[in-house]
Coordinates of C-alpha atoms in Angstrom, one line a residue:
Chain A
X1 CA 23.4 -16.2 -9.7
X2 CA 20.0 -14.7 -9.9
X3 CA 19.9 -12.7 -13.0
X4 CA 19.6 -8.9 -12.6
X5 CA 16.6 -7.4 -14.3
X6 CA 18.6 -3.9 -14.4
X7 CA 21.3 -2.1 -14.0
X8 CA 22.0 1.7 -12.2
X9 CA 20.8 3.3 -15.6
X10 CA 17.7 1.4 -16.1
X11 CA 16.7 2.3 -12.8
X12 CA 17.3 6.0 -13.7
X13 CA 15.3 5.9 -16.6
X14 CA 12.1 4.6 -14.9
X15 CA 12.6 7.3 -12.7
X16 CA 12.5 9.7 -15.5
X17 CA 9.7 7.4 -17.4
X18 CA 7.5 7.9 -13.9
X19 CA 8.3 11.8 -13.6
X20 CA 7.5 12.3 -17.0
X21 CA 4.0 10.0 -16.0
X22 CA 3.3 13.0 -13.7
X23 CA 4.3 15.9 -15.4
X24 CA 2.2 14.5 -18.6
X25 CA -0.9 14.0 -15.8
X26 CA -1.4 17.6 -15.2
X27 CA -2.5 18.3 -19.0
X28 CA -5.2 16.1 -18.4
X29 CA -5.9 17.8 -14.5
X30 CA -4.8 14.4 -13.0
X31 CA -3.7 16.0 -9.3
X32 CA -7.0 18.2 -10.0
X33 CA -9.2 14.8 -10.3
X34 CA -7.8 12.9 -7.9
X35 CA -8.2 16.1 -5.0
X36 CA -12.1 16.4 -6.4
X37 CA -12.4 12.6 -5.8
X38 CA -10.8 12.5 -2.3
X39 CA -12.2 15.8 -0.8
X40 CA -15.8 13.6 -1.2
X41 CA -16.3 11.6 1.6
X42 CA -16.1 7.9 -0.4
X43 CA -19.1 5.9 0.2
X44 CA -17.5 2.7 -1.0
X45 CA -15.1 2.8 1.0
X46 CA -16.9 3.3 4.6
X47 CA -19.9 0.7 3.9
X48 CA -22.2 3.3 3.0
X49 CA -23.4 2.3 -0.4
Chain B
X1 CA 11.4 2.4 20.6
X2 CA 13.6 1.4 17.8
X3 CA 14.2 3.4 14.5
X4 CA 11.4 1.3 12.5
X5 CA 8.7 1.4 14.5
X6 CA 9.0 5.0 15.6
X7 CA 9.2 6.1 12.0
X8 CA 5.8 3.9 11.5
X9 CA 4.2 5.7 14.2
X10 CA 5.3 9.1 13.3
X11 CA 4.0 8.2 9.5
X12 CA 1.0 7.5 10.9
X13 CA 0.4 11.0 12.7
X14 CA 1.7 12.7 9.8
X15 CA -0.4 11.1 7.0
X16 CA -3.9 11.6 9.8
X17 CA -2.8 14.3 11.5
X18 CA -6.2 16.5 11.4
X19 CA -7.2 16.2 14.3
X20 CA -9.8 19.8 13.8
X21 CA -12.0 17.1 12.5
X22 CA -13.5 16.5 16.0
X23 CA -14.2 20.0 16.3
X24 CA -15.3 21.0 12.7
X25 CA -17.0 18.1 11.9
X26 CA -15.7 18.8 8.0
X27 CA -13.1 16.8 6.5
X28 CA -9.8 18.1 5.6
X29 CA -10.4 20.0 2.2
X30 CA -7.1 21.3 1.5
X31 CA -4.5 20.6 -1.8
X32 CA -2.2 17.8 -0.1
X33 CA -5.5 15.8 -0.3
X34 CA -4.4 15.3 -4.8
X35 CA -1.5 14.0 -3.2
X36 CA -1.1 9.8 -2.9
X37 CA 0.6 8.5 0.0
X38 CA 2.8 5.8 -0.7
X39 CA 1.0 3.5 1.7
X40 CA -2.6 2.2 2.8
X41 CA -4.6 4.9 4.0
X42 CA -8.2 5.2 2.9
X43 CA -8.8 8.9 2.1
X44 CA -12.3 8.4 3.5
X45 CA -10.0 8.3 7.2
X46 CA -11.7 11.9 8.7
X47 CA -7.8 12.6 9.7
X48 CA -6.7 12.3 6.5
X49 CA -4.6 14.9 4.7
X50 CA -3.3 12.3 1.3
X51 CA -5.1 10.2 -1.1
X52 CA -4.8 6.9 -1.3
X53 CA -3.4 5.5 -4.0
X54 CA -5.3 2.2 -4.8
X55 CA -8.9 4.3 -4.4
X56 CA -7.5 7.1 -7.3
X57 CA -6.2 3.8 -8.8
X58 CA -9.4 2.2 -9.3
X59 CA -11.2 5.9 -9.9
X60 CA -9.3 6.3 -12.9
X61 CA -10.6 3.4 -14.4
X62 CA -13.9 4.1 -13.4
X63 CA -13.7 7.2 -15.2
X64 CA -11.7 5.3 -18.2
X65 CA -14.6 2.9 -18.6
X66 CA -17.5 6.4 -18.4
X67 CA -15.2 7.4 -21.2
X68 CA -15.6 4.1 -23.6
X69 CA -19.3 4.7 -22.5
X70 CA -18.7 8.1 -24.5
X71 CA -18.9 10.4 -21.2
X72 CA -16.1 13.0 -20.6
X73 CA -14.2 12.0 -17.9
X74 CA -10.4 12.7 -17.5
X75 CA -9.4 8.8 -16.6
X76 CA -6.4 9.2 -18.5
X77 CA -5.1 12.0 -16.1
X78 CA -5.5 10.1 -13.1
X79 CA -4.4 6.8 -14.1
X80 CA -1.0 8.7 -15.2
X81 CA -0.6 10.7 -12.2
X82 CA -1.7 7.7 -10.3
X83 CA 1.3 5.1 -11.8
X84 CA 3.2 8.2 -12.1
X85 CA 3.6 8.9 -7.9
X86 CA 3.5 5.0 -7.5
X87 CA 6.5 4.5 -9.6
X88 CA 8.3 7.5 -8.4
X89 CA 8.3 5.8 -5.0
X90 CA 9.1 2.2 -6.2
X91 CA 12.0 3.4 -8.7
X92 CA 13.1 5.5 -5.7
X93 CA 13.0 2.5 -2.8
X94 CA 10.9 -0.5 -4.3
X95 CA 8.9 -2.0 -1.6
X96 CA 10.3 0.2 1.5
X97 CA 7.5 2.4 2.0
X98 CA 5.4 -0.9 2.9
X99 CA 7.9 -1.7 5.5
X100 CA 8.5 2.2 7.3
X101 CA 5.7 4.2 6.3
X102 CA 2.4 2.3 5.8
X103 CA -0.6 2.4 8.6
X104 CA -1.8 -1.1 7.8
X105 CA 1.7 -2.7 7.9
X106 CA 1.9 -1.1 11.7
X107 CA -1.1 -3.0 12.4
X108 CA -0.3 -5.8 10.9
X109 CA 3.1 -5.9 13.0
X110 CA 1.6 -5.1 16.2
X111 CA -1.2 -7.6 16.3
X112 CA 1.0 -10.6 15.3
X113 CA 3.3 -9.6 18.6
X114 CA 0.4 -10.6 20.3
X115 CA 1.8 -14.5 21.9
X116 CA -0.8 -17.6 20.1
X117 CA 0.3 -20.3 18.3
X118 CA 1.2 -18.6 14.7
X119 CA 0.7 -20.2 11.5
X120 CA 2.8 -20.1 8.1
X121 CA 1.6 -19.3 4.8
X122 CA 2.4 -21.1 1.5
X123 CA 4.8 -19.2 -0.5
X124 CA 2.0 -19.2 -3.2
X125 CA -0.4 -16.7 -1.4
X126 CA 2.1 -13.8 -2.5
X127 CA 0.7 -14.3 -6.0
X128 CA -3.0 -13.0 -4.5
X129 CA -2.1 -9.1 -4.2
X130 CA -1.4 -9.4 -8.0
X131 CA -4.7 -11.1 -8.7
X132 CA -6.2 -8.1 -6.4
X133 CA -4.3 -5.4 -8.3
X134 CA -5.2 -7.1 -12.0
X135 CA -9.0 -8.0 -10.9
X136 CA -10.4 -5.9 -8.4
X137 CA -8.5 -2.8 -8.8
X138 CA -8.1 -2.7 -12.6
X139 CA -11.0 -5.1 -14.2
X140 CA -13.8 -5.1 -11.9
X141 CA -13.6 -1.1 -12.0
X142 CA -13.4 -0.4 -15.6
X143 CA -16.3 -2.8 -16.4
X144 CA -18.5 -2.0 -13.5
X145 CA -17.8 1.0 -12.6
X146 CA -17.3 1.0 -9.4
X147 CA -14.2 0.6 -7.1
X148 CA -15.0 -2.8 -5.9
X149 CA -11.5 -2.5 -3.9
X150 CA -12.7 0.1 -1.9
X151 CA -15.5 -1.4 -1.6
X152 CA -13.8 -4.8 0.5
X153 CA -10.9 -2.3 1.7
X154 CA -10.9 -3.6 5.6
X155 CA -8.2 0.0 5.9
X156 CA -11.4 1.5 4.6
X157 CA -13.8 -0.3 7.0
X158 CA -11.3 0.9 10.1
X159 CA -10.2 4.2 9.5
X160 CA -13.4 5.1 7.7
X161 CA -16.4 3.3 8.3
X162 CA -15.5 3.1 12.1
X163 CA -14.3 6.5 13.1
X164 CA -16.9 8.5 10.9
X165 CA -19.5 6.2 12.3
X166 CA -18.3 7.2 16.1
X167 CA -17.6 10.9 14.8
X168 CA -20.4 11.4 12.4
X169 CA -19.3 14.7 10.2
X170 CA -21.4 17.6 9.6
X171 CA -23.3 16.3 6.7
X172 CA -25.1 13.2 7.5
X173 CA -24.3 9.6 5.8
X174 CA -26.7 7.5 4.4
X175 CA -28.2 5.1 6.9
X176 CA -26.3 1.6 7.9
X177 CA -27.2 -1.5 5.9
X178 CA -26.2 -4.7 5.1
X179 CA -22.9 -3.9 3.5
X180 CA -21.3 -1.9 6.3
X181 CA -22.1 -4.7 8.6
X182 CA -20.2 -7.4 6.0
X183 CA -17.3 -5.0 5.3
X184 CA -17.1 -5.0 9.1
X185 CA -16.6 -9.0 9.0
X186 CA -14.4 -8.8 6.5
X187 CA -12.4 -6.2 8.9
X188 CA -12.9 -8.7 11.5
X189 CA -11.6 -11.6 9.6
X190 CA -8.5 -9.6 8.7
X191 CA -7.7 -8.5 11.9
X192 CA -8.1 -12.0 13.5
X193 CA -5.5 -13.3 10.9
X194 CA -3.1 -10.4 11.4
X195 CA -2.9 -12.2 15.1
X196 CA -1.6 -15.7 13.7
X197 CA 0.1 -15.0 10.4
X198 CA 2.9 -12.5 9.3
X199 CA 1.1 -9.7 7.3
X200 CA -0.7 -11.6 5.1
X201 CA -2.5 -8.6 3.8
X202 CA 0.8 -7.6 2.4
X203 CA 1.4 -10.5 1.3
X204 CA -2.0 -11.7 -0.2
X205 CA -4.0 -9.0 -1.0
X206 CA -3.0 -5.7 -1.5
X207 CA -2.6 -4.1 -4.8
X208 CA -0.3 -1.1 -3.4
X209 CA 2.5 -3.6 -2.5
X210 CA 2.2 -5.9 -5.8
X211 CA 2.8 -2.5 -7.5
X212 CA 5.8 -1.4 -5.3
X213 CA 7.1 -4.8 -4.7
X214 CA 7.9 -5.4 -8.9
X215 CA 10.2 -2.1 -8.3
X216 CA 12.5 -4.1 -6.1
X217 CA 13.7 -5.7 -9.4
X218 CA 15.1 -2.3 -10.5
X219 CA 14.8 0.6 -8.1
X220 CA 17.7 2.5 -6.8
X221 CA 17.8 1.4 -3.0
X222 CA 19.0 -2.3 -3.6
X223 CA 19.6 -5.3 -1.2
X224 CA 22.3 -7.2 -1.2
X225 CA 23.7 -10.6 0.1
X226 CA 27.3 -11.6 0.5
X227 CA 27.0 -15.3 -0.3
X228 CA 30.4 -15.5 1.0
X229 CA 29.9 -14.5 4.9
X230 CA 26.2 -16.1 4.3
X231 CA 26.0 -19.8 6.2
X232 CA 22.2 -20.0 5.0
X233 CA 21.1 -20.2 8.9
X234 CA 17.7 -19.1 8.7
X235 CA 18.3 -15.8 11.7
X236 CA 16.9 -13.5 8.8
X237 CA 13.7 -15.3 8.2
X238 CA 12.7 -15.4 12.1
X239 CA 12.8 -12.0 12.0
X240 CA 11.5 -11.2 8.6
X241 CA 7.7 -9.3 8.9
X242 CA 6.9 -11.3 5.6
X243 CA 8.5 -14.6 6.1
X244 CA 11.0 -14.5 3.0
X245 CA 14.8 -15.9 3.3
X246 CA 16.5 -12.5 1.6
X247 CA 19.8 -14.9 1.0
X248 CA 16.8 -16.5 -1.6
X249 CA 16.1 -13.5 -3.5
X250 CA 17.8 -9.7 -2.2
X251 CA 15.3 -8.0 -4.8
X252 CA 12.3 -10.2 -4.0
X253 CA 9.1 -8.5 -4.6
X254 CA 7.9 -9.6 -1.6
X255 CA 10.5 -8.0 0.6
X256 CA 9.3 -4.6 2.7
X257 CA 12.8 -3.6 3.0
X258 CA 12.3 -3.1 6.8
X259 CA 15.5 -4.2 7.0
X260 CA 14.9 -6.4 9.8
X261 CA 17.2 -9.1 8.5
X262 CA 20.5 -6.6 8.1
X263 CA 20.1 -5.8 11.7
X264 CA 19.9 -9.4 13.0
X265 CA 22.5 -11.1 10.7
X266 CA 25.2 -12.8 12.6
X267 CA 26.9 -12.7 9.7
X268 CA 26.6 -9.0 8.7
X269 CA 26.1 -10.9 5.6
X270 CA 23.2 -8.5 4.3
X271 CA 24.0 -4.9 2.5
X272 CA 21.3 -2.3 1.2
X273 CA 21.5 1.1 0.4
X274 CA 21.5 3.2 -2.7
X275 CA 24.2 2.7 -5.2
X276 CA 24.2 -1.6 -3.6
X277 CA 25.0 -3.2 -6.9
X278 CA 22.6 -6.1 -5.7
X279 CA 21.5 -9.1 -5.6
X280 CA 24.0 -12.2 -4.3
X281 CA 27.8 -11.9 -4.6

């Protein structure tokens, strides 16, 4: 049998871990960064540089 | 149209759904655009409401690498909130997003219906999207300084480079060169591919599904395979969008969790769901 690399409560706790990620991000504006990045039209990404 | 593929489609309206482009010529400004969709959809796309994930991705590490320079730049921020959403997907449902949700996935399904000879891929290209995450979303970014991702994106040379090139906006762009027309190969070459092979963007390349895909080892939506009822027969692989046998590997990384496979099991051999113990019993 293929061993598991976690059980139910592992999986919880990542999911906690990755909240937490988030909720620590906004002390450093993370959302606020990543909306000032996006709203720019992204040069890279079209071709355009 | 059956469950999957309408819930692709309708993903696909509601993460482009501003159509007031055409008429404003502005691109959508408002707060959802801080917000990462789970899936590949450049947030240079003029219909756009979300950000995508593997452009903030490689933007945090731009701004990480202005910061060892000794600039201020919040890197930190983004790279959190960034692996933050990512991982409260993939803890959530691992690799499913890639298999309901994403744009480039529904492409990628639609132009392999199309009836040519098709050709298999060696089990090895699924190590590429991890090469792509660790070189040219991470490495490349942090020491150049620029999101050489994006850059190659073909998502980014379809939805962007193409519609705002039909639908200039308001503000002009800088003039076509060489590099559009190259990124517009690459599309090319990617699109041709998607005809003969099963997704092999997902597969091979991209960075989103090498980060989702390690979730499957541990999120709470599980697959699971009754080796009992399972005769090994191969019906799941036929129909699988990424060419894995699930009786292999239930929490495979490179599973989509389409669940493709559960639906055409003669067996009724395959189980997923939340609370699925998972893998093989």
């Amino acid at each position: 049998m293929r061993k598991r690399l976690a059980g139910r409560r592992f999986a919880l706790l990542m999911t906690a871990l990755f909240a937490l990620a988030v909720g620590i991000s906004f002390i450093w504006e993370g959302p606020r960064a990543v909306y000032a990045h996006a709203v720019i039209i992204c040069l890279d990404c079209i071709g355009l540089i | 149209m059956r469950g999957r593929r309408l819930t692709q489609f309708t993903a696909l309206l509601a993460i482009n759904p501003y159509f007031a482009y055409f008429s404003s010529r502005l691109t959508f400004q408002g707060s959802l655009k801080g917000v990462c969709v789970p899936g590949l959809n450049c947030y240079a796309c003029p219909l756009t409401v979300f950000s995508c994930p593997i452009g903030s991705l490689q933007h945090s590490f731009v701004l990480l690498s202005a910061r060892v320079k000794g600039y201020l730049a919040q890197g930190f921020g983004v790279l959190l909130y960034v692996l933050g959403s990512v991982g409260l997907v993939g803890a959530a449902v691992g690799r499913m997003p890639c298999g309901w949700i994403c744009p480039f996935g529904l492409l990628q399904d639609l132009l392999y219906k199309i009836p040519v000879p098709k050709l298999r891929l060696p089990r090895g290209v699924n190590l590429g999207r991890y090469a792509f995450l660790a070189v040219l979303a991470v490495f490349i970014p942090f020491l150049t300084a620029t999101a050489w991702f994006s850059r190659l994106c073909p998502m980014g040379a379809l939805e962007g480079g193409i519609l705002l090139k039909a639908v200039p906006p308001r503000d002009p762009l800088p003039p076509t060169g060489w590099f559009f027309w190259l990124k517009m190969a690459v599309l090319a070459a990617f699109l041709l591919w998607f005809v003969f092979s099963k997704r092999p963007f997902c597969r091979a390349v991209c960075p989103l599904g090498a980060m989702l895909g390690v979730c499957n080892r541990f999120s709470l939506y599980r697959m699971r395979v009754d080796t009992g009822s399972c005769t090994e027969c191969g019906a799941c692989r036929k129909v699988c969008p990424v060419d894995i046998d699930i009786f292999e590997d239930p929490d495979s990384p490179d599973c989509i969790r389409c669940l493709e496979c559960q639906r055409s099991c003669p067996q009724k051999a395959i189980v997923a769901g939340f609370g699925v113990k998972g893998s093989r019993i």
